[in-house]
Short mmCIF file of C-alpha atoms and ligand atoms in Angstrom, two decimals:
data_model
loop_
_atom_site.label_atom_id
_atom_site.label_comp_id
_atom_site.label_asym_id
_atom_site.label_seq_id
_atom_site.Cartn_x
_atom_site.Cartn_y
_atom_site.Cartn_z
CA MET A 27 19.33 65.63 57.71
CA SER A 28 19.88 62.11 56.38
CA ASP A 29 17.91 59.07 57.53
CA ARG A 30 19.43 56.68 60.05
CA ILE A 31 18.82 53.09 58.94
CA VAL A 32 18.50 50.51 61.70
CA THR A 33 18.77 46.83 60.80
CA ASP A 34 19.52 45.30 64.22
CA TYR A 35 16.53 43.38 65.61
CA GLN A 36 16.93 44.41 69.25
CA GLU A 37 17.62 48.04 68.42
CA ILE A 38 14.48 48.17 66.26
CA THR A 39 12.38 46.89 69.18
CA ARG A 40 13.89 49.59 71.42
CA VAL A 41 12.99 52.35 68.95
CA LEU A 42 9.44 50.99 68.46
CA ALA A 43 8.85 50.82 72.21
CA ASP A 44 10.14 54.38 72.73
CA ARG A 45 7.16 56.68 73.32
CA GLY A 46 9.23 59.65 72.20
CA MET A 47 9.39 58.31 68.66
CA ARG A 48 6.45 59.07 66.40
CA GLN A 49 5.13 57.59 63.16
CA ALA A 50 6.79 59.14 60.09
CA LEU A 51 5.91 56.93 57.10
CA TYR A 52 2.64 58.68 56.30
CA ASP A 53 3.58 62.36 56.67
CA GLU A 54 2.95 62.98 52.96
CA GLY A 55 -0.18 60.82 52.93
CA GLY A 56 -2.14 63.13 55.24
CA VAL A 57 -5.05 63.36 52.79
CA VAL A 58 -6.10 59.90 53.95
CA MET A 59 -3.87 59.23 56.99
CA ASP A 60 -4.17 62.38 59.16
CA ASP A 61 -5.43 61.56 62.67
CA VAL A 62 -5.97 57.84 62.04
CA LEU A 63 -4.79 55.35 64.67
CA LEU A 64 -1.52 54.57 62.90
CA THR A 65 -0.41 58.21 62.74
CA LEU A 66 -1.67 59.43 66.12
CA HIS A 67 0.87 60.02 68.86
CA GLY A 68 0.99 60.18 72.66
CA ASP A 69 -2.21 60.41 74.67
CA GLU A 70 -4.51 60.64 71.67
CA HIS A 71 -3.03 57.45 70.24
CA ARG A 72 -3.30 55.67 73.60
CA LYS A 73 -7.00 56.56 73.98
CA ARG A 74 -7.98 55.54 70.43
CA ARG A 75 -5.93 52.33 70.59
CA LEU A 76 -7.52 51.31 73.91
CA LEU A 77 -10.96 51.94 72.44
CA GLU A 78 -10.33 49.92 69.27
CA PHE A 79 -8.47 47.18 71.12
CA SER A 80 -11.66 46.65 73.16
CA ILE A 81 -13.13 44.77 70.18
CA LEU A 82 -9.99 43.53 68.42
CA ARG A 83 -9.47 40.78 71.02
CA LYS A 84 -8.37 37.17 70.92
CA GLU A 85 -11.75 35.77 72.09
CA TYR A 86 -13.53 37.60 69.29
CA PHE A 87 -10.94 36.60 66.67
CA ALA A 88 -11.52 32.95 67.62
CA TYR A 89 -15.29 33.45 67.23
CA TYR A 90 -14.81 35.33 63.94
CA GLU A 91 -12.53 32.65 62.50
CA ALA A 92 -14.96 29.86 63.41
CA ASN A 93 -18.31 31.52 62.67
CA VAL A 94 -18.20 34.75 60.66
CA PHE A 95 -15.36 34.09 58.25
CA PRO A 96 -16.41 30.69 56.79
CA PRO A 97 -19.59 31.97 55.08
CA ALA A 98 -17.70 35.05 53.79
CA LEU A 99 -15.07 32.70 52.35
CA ASP A 100 -17.73 30.52 50.72
CA GLN A 101 -19.26 33.57 49.10
CA VAL A 102 -15.96 34.39 47.36
CA LEU A 103 -14.31 31.02 46.81
CA ILE A 104 -17.21 28.88 45.55
CA PRO A 105 -17.85 30.97 42.40
CA LEU A 106 -14.17 31.84 41.86
CA SER A 107 -12.97 28.21 41.88
CA SER A 108 -15.92 26.71 40.03
CA GLY A 109 -13.96 26.46 36.76
CA GLY A 110 -11.10 24.48 38.37
CA GLY A 111 -8.67 27.39 38.67
CA MET A 112 -8.29 31.03 39.71
CA ASP A 113 -5.75 33.75 40.37
CA LEU A 114 -4.47 33.56 43.96
CA THR A 115 -3.70 37.28 44.15
CA ASP A 116 -7.19 38.23 42.99
CA PHE A 117 -8.69 35.71 45.42
CA GLY A 118 -6.59 37.11 48.30
CA TYR A 119 -7.79 40.66 47.70
CA ARG A 120 -11.45 39.67 47.27
CA VAL A 121 -11.64 37.61 50.39
CA THR A 122 -9.75 40.03 52.63
CA ILE A 123 -11.66 43.15 51.66
CA ASN A 124 -14.69 41.47 53.20
CA LEU A 125 -12.72 40.87 56.35
CA THR A 126 -11.46 44.43 56.73
CA ALA A 127 -14.91 45.83 55.89
CA ASP A 128 -16.40 43.64 58.66
CA PHE A 129 -13.92 44.94 61.22
CA ALA A 130 -14.15 48.55 60.09
CA GLY A 131 -17.97 48.52 60.09
CA ILE A 132 -18.59 49.14 56.40
CA ASP A 133 -21.77 47.27 55.43
CA ARG A 134 -21.88 45.40 52.15
CA PRO A 135 -25.63 45.19 51.60
CA LEU A 136 -25.46 43.67 48.11
CA LYS A 137 -22.68 41.13 48.75
CA THR A 138 -22.01 40.97 45.01
CA ALA A 139 -18.76 40.75 43.07
CA ALA A 140 -19.45 44.24 41.66
CA GLU A 141 -19.72 45.69 45.18
CA THR A 142 -16.44 43.99 46.13
CA ASP A 143 -14.80 45.42 42.98
CA ARG A 144 -15.90 48.87 43.98
CA LEU A 145 -14.47 48.58 47.49
CA LEU A 146 -11.23 47.15 46.07
CA HIS A 147 -10.90 50.12 43.77
CA LEU A 148 -11.37 52.51 46.71
CA VAL A 149 -8.80 50.66 48.82
CA LYS A 150 -6.26 50.80 46.00
CA THR A 151 -6.71 54.56 45.78
CA PHE A 152 -6.45 55.01 49.56
CA SER A 153 -3.21 52.99 49.63
CA GLU A 154 -1.69 55.07 46.90
CA GLY A 155 -2.59 58.16 48.94
CA ALA A 156 -1.19 56.72 52.18
CA THR A 157 2.17 55.90 50.59
CA LEU A 158 2.34 59.13 48.61
CA VAL A 159 5.93 59.53 49.70
CA HIS A 160 6.90 56.68 47.34
CA SER A 161 4.70 57.78 44.44
CA THR A 162 6.32 58.71 41.16
CA ARG A 163 3.07 60.28 39.91
CA ASP A 164 2.03 63.92 40.22
CA LYS A 165 1.24 64.12 43.95
CA GLU A 166 -1.53 66.66 43.64
CA ALA A 167 -3.29 64.47 41.04
CA VAL A 168 -3.12 61.51 43.46
CA ARG A 169 -4.55 63.69 46.27
CA THR A 170 -7.46 64.70 44.03
CA GLU A 171 -8.24 61.02 43.30
CA VAL A 172 -8.05 60.19 47.00
CA ARG A 173 -10.49 63.00 47.88
CA ALA A 174 -12.92 61.68 45.25
CA ALA A 175 -12.57 58.13 46.61
CA LEU A 176 -13.20 59.35 50.16
CA GLU A 177 -16.35 61.06 48.96
CA ASP A 178 -17.44 57.85 47.18
CA LEU A 179 -16.85 55.88 50.40
CA ARG A 180 -18.81 58.45 52.42
CA VAL A 181 -21.81 58.68 50.11
CA ASN A 182 -22.11 55.10 48.91
CA PHE A 183 -20.99 53.00 51.87
CA LEU A 184 -20.46 55.00 55.05
CA ALA A 185 -23.71 56.99 55.17
CA THR A 186 -25.97 53.92 55.40
CA SER A 187 -23.50 52.11 57.68
CA ILE A 188 -23.62 55.10 60.07
CA GLU A 189 -27.40 55.32 59.88
CA ARG A 190 -27.84 51.68 60.85
CA ARG A 191 -25.41 51.91 63.75
CA LYS A 192 -26.86 55.18 65.09
CA ALA A 193 -30.32 53.59 65.10
CA GLU A 194 -28.98 50.55 66.97
CA LEU A 195 -27.10 52.74 69.46
CA ALA A 196 -30.26 54.80 70.06
CA ALA A 197 -32.31 51.64 70.58
CA GLY A 198 -29.77 50.70 73.28
CA GLY A 199 -29.86 46.92 72.68
CA ASN A 200 -27.16 44.51 73.89
CA ASP A 201 -26.46 43.21 70.43
CA LEU A 202 -24.60 46.14 68.84
CA PRO A 203 -22.44 45.52 65.75
CA ARG A 204 -18.93 44.57 66.84
CA ASP A 205 -16.88 46.95 64.71
CA ILE A 206 -14.75 50.10 64.84
CA LEU A 207 -17.44 52.36 63.38
CA THR A 208 -19.91 51.53 66.16
CA LEU A 209 -17.26 52.37 68.78
CA LEU A 210 -16.30 55.66 67.13
CA LEU A 211 -19.94 56.75 66.81
CA ARG A 212 -20.67 55.79 70.41
CA ASP A 213 -17.68 57.81 71.71
CA GLN A 214 -17.63 60.51 69.02
CA GLU A 215 -18.36 63.40 71.38
CA LYS A 216 -16.22 62.11 74.24
CA LEU A 217 -13.20 61.79 71.93
CA GLY A 218 -13.96 64.97 69.97
CA LEU A 219 -13.95 63.12 66.63
CA THR A 220 -15.05 65.03 63.54
CA ASP A 221 -16.99 63.28 60.76
CA GLU A 222 -13.88 63.64 58.55
CA VAL A 223 -11.70 61.81 61.07
CA ILE A 224 -14.23 58.95 61.20
CA LEU A 225 -14.24 58.81 57.39
CA ARG A 226 -10.42 58.61 57.27
CA GLU A 227 -10.32 56.00 60.06
CA MET A 228 -12.65 53.84 57.95
CA ALA A 229 -10.48 54.33 54.86
CA PHE A 230 -7.39 53.42 56.92
CA PHE A 231 -9.01 50.31 58.37
CA LEU A 232 -10.14 49.06 54.98
CA GLN A 233 -6.56 49.08 53.75
CA ALA A 234 -4.78 48.26 57.05
CA GLY A 235 -5.46 44.56 56.74
CA SER A 236 -6.20 43.98 53.09
CA HIS A 237 -2.90 44.22 51.15
CA SER A 238 -0.99 42.61 53.98
CA THR A 239 -3.37 39.65 54.34
CA ALA A 240 -3.72 39.11 50.60
CA ASN A 241 0.03 39.26 49.82
CA SER A 242 0.95 37.17 52.87
CA THR A 243 -1.43 34.41 51.76
CA VAL A 244 0.11 34.28 48.28
CA HIS A 245 3.68 34.25 49.67
CA ALA A 246 2.84 31.45 52.11
CA LEU A 247 1.43 29.28 49.31
CA HIS A 248 4.41 30.06 47.09
CA GLU A 249 6.79 28.87 49.86
CA ILE A 250 4.69 25.73 50.31
CA PHE A 251 4.71 25.01 46.55
CA THR A 252 8.51 25.43 46.60
CA HIS A 253 9.22 23.31 49.68
CA PHE A 254 6.52 20.67 49.28
CA PRO A 255 6.95 20.41 45.51
CA ASN A 256 4.49 17.67 44.64
CA LEU A 257 0.84 17.05 45.32
CA ALA A 258 1.48 13.97 47.49
CA ALA A 259 3.78 15.99 49.81
CA ARG A 260 1.15 18.73 50.09
CA GLN A 261 -1.57 16.19 50.82
CA ASP A 262 0.60 14.95 53.72
CA LEU A 263 1.20 18.51 54.84
CA ARG A 264 -2.48 19.40 54.95
CA ARG A 265 -3.15 16.62 57.45
CA ASP A 266 -0.86 18.47 59.89
CA ARG A 267 -2.70 21.76 60.32
CA ILE A 268 -0.28 23.00 62.98
CA LEU A 269 2.62 22.54 60.55
CA VAL A 270 0.66 24.54 57.95
CA GLN A 271 0.37 27.35 60.49
CA ARG A 272 4.12 27.15 61.19
CA CYS A 273 4.76 27.42 57.44
CA VAL A 274 2.61 30.55 57.36
CA HIS A 275 4.50 32.07 60.31
CA GLU A 276 7.84 31.31 58.66
CA SER A 277 6.61 32.91 55.44
CA PHE A 278 5.44 36.02 57.39
CA ARG A 279 9.04 36.30 58.66
CA LEU A 280 10.63 36.03 55.23
CA HIS A 281 8.12 38.33 53.49
CA PRO A 282 7.01 41.13 55.83
CA ALA A 283 4.09 42.99 54.20
CA SER A 284 5.58 46.25 55.50
CA PRO A 285 9.33 45.74 55.02
CA VAL A 286 10.18 49.01 56.81
CA ALA A 287 8.70 51.33 59.42
CA TRP A 288 9.69 54.97 59.78
CA ARG A 289 9.86 57.00 62.96
CA ARG A 290 11.03 60.47 63.91
CA PRO A 291 11.81 61.77 67.38
CA GLU A 292 9.44 64.15 69.17
CA GLY A 293 10.88 67.49 70.25
CA SER A 294 11.33 66.37 73.86
CA CYS A 295 12.73 62.94 72.99
CA PRO A 296 16.42 62.28 73.88
CA MET A 297 17.01 61.41 70.21
CA SER A 298 15.45 64.70 69.03
CA GLY A 299 18.75 65.82 67.48
CA GLU A 300 18.31 63.03 64.96
CA GLY A 301 16.35 62.99 61.75
CA ARG A 302 14.15 60.22 60.52
CA VAL A 303 14.88 56.64 61.52
CA VAL A 304 14.20 53.86 59.01
CA LEU A 305 13.60 50.52 60.71
CA ASP A 306 14.40 47.69 58.34
CA PHE A 307 12.09 44.83 59.40
CA ALA A 308 12.96 42.73 56.35
CA ALA A 309 16.70 42.73 57.22
CA ALA A 310 16.18 42.17 60.97
CA ASN A 311 13.86 39.24 60.24
CA ARG A 312 16.82 37.50 58.58
CA GLN A 313 19.40 38.32 61.26
CA PRO A 314 21.55 35.18 61.84
CA SER A 315 22.24 36.02 65.51
CA ILE A 316 18.46 35.76 66.12
CA PHE A 317 17.24 33.21 63.57
CA GLY A 318 20.40 31.15 63.04
CA ASP A 319 22.80 30.65 60.14
CA THR A 320 19.94 29.51 57.90
CA ALA A 321 17.96 32.72 58.57
CA ASP A 322 17.60 33.34 54.82
CA GLN A 323 15.94 30.00 54.24
CA PHE A 324 12.42 28.69 54.74
CA ASP A 325 12.36 26.33 57.74
CA PRO A 326 9.07 26.08 59.63
CA SER A 327 10.78 24.05 62.36
CA ARG A 328 13.53 26.55 63.18
CA THR A 329 14.28 27.44 66.79
CA ARG A 330 14.65 31.02 68.01
CA PRO A 331 15.07 32.93 71.29
CA ALA A 332 12.04 32.67 73.60
CA ASN A 333 11.22 36.39 73.43
CA VAL A 334 11.19 36.51 69.61
CA ALA A 335 8.01 35.74 67.64
CA ALA A 336 8.13 33.16 64.81
CA TRP A 337 7.21 35.98 62.38
CA GLY A 338 9.91 38.31 63.75
CA LEU A 339 8.92 41.96 63.35
CA THR A 340 6.36 41.43 60.59
CA PHE A 341 3.50 42.69 62.77
CA GLY A 342 5.62 45.50 64.22
CA PHE A 343 6.38 45.94 67.91
CA GLY A 344 5.62 48.31 70.78
CA THR A 345 3.36 51.34 70.60
CA HIS A 346 1.83 50.75 67.15
CA MET A 347 2.03 46.97 67.05
CA CYS A 348 -0.56 45.51 64.68
CA LEU A 349 -4.02 45.10 66.19
CA GLY A 350 -4.87 42.45 63.57
CA ARG A 351 -1.91 40.21 64.46
CA ASP A 352 -3.83 37.49 66.28
CA LEU A 353 -6.62 37.63 63.73
CA ASP A 354 -4.31 36.91 60.79
CA GLY A 355 -1.55 34.97 62.56
CA GLY A 356 -3.68 33.11 65.11
CA LEU A 357 -2.24 31.89 68.38
CA ALA A 358 1.26 30.42 68.59
CA PRO A 359 0.94 26.62 68.90
CA THR A 360 2.39 24.87 71.98
CA ALA A 361 2.86 21.20 72.91
CA GLU A 362 -0.60 21.28 74.53
CA THR A 363 -2.43 22.77 71.52
CA ASP A 364 -5.50 20.81 70.41
CA PRO A 365 -5.60 20.94 66.58
CA ALA A 366 -9.39 20.56 66.64
CA THR A 367 -10.05 23.79 68.56
CA HIS A 368 -6.87 25.80 67.85
CA GLN A 369 -7.16 29.35 66.49
CA TYR A 370 -4.97 29.12 63.38
CA GLY A 371 -5.39 32.67 62.07
CA ILE A 372 -7.08 33.74 58.86
CA VAL A 373 -4.01 33.32 56.62
CA ALA A 374 -3.42 29.73 57.78
CA LYS A 375 -7.16 29.04 57.37
CA LEU A 376 -7.03 30.28 53.79
CA VAL A 377 -3.95 28.18 53.03
CA GLN A 378 -5.49 25.08 54.66
CA THR A 379 -8.70 25.53 52.66
CA LEU A 380 -6.83 25.85 49.36
CA LEU A 381 -4.60 22.85 50.13
CA SER A 382 -7.76 20.83 50.76
CA CYS A 383 -8.72 21.64 47.14
CA ASP A 384 -5.35 20.33 45.84
CA VAL A 385 -4.28 23.82 44.79
CA GLN A 386 -1.24 23.82 42.42
CA PRO A 387 0.59 26.45 40.38
CA ASP A 388 -0.89 26.53 36.88
CA PRO A 389 1.88 25.00 34.69
CA LYS A 390 0.71 26.97 31.64
CA HIS A 391 0.65 30.38 33.34
CA PRO A 392 3.59 31.13 35.65
CA PRO A 393 3.22 33.72 38.44
CA VAL A 394 4.13 37.34 37.72
CA LEU A 395 5.96 39.63 40.16
CA ASP A 396 4.48 43.10 40.57
CA ALA A 397 6.70 45.46 38.56
CA ASN A 398 5.22 48.56 40.23
CA THR A 399 6.70 47.90 43.64
CA SER A 400 10.08 46.88 45.01
CA ARG A 401 8.28 44.74 47.57
CA LYS A 402 8.39 41.52 45.50
CA ASN A 403 4.67 40.80 45.66
CA PHE A 404 2.95 38.75 43.00
CA SER A 405 0.59 40.74 40.79
CA SER A 406 -0.76 37.48 39.41
CA TYR A 407 -0.50 33.85 40.55
CA PRO A 408 -2.63 31.48 38.47
CA VAL A 409 -3.45 28.13 40.12
CA THR A 410 -5.46 25.03 39.32
CA MET A 411 -7.61 23.35 41.97
CA THR A 412 -10.69 21.24 42.48
CA PRO A 413 -13.78 23.43 42.77
CA TYR A 414 -14.43 24.38 46.38
CA LYS A 415 -17.86 23.31 47.59
CA GLY A 416 -18.06 25.33 50.79
CA ASN A 417 -17.49 24.82 54.50
CA ASN A 418 -20.57 22.71 54.96
CA ALA A 419 -20.02 20.51 51.92
C1 LIG B 524 -0.44 39.67 57.52
C2 LIG B 524 -1.21 40.66 57.85
C3 LIG B 524 -0.77 41.94 58.53
C4 LIG B 524 0.50 42.46 58.67
C5 LIG B 524 1.80 41.88 58.19
C6 LIG B 524 0.35 43.71 59.40
C7 LIG B 524 1.41 44.53 59.77
C8 LIG B 524 1.30 45.66 60.54
C9 LIG B 524 2.41 46.47 61.00
C10 LIG B 524 3.88 46.21 60.69
C11 LIG B 524 1.91 47.48 61.75
C12 LIG B 524 2.71 48.57 62.48
C13 LIG B 524 3.24 49.65 61.56
C14 LIG B 524 4.14 50.62 62.29
O1 LIG B 524 4.55 50.40 63.43
O2 LIG B 524 4.43 51.66 61.68
C15 LIG B 524 0.47 47.33 61.76
C16 LIG B 524 -0.40 48.20 62.40
C17 LIG B 524 -1.77 48.02 62.41
N1 LIG B 524 -2.47 46.97 61.86
FE1 LIG B 524 -1.74 45.40 60.84
N2 LIG B 524 -0.97 43.92 59.65
C18 LIG B 524 -1.69 42.87 59.15
C19 LIG B 524 -3.07 42.68 59.21
C20 LIG B 524 -3.94 43.52 59.85
C21 LIG B 524 -5.39 43.32 59.92
C22 LIG B 524 -6.15 42.14 59.33
C23 LIG B 524 -5.89 44.37 60.63
C24 LIG B 524 -7.30 44.71 61.02
C25 LIG B 524 -8.30 43.89 61.11
C26 LIG B 524 -4.77 45.24 61.00
C27 LIG B 524 -4.87 46.39 61.72
C28 LIG B 524 -3.81 47.19 62.10
C29 LIG B 524 -3.98 48.42 62.86
C30 LIG B 524 -5.30 49.01 63.34
C31 LIG B 524 -2.70 48.95 63.06
C32 LIG B 524 -2.33 50.25 63.77
C33 LIG B 524 -2.03 50.04 65.24
C34 LIG B 524 -1.61 51.34 65.92
O3 LIG B 524 -1.18 52.28 65.25
O4 LIG B 524 -1.70 51.40 67.15
N3 LIG B 524 -3.61 44.68 60.51
N4 LIG B 524 0.12 46.21 61.02
#
């Protein structure tokens, strides 16, 4: 049965809100994606999502952005920018792996560049396993690598992270770590979770936010370099932090990290006669009837219907809508927003920080598009900048 491709914005939202439609993008990636939140369906999905949503909340994201993230950013950006330049793509990955590890509950006891490298390598392997359907390599060889990476994660990161959390749960204090692992361990019996499911949920969480956050940050800066083409214009821009956030939202719309979602109907679903449905977020995000005749262009001031987000479908919609949306995208600004206390989202924070260091494309080393994916991400984006001195400098 051939796939049905849906490009219409409203129709996509209907399919994504339909509880009879289940996740289908990761069917081949079961080695790392079986029984994780993104692939669960029905009641099991509802229970796990409610549990995880209990910590992935706006109030905590605001706290995280203001208090937890700045020192983690310092740790990465101060050494990386000390020579007056760096690679934006590399920076994006390094800084966001810390973020996803924090939310997953994977401790990084050493906090060294070598430890980050190791986690990055694992995440790369997990992603290749998750999207096995697109792989041109021998699939069994990829599965073998993913199994080895899962074992590495279990032995070298998860075991001690579990030990610490179990001790804290047993001590019964009020100050438990605020992460997914603590929740899963606390409710392991109640939810009937095996150790393998917890391991895969950690692997999923590590990658859920990392590629998307890293690539979205690079795209947003690329749009800003293109539309605010000289340093003076970017110095003006950085004074208007709300406009920077609008630029990030507009860039999310034009460059969705997951350009498509796949669904297939459950047996009892009215659409069960159909095969797989491919939901084309990238096309719907440029639909003129929703975003206007200039939908293909970058315009952070564009107007849109009230029920449509500035980033369109980039964070999905309905049953599986992204739980990291408000963390990365922040809160939508309104006329009453106070720029001093506003939650901008991690991507806008990263962009604002780099603009404050007069970041510019390196004229001697142009950016390179990733040849291994059709997604038009940059595999390398060299920039020059003034060395970053840290949040308290
Ligand atoms: C720019 C950054 C991000 C983008 C564009 C993005 C995009 C998405 C999309 C499109 C989905 C839904 C996929 C589908 O319906 O098949 C999703 C799900 C999810 N995202 Fe994100 N994401 C981002 C960052 C994050 C971060 C930082 C986290 C975690 C801290 C996160 C956690 C999740 C989780 C847990 C789900 C699964 C929800 C469920 O199945 O119920 N995401 N994301």
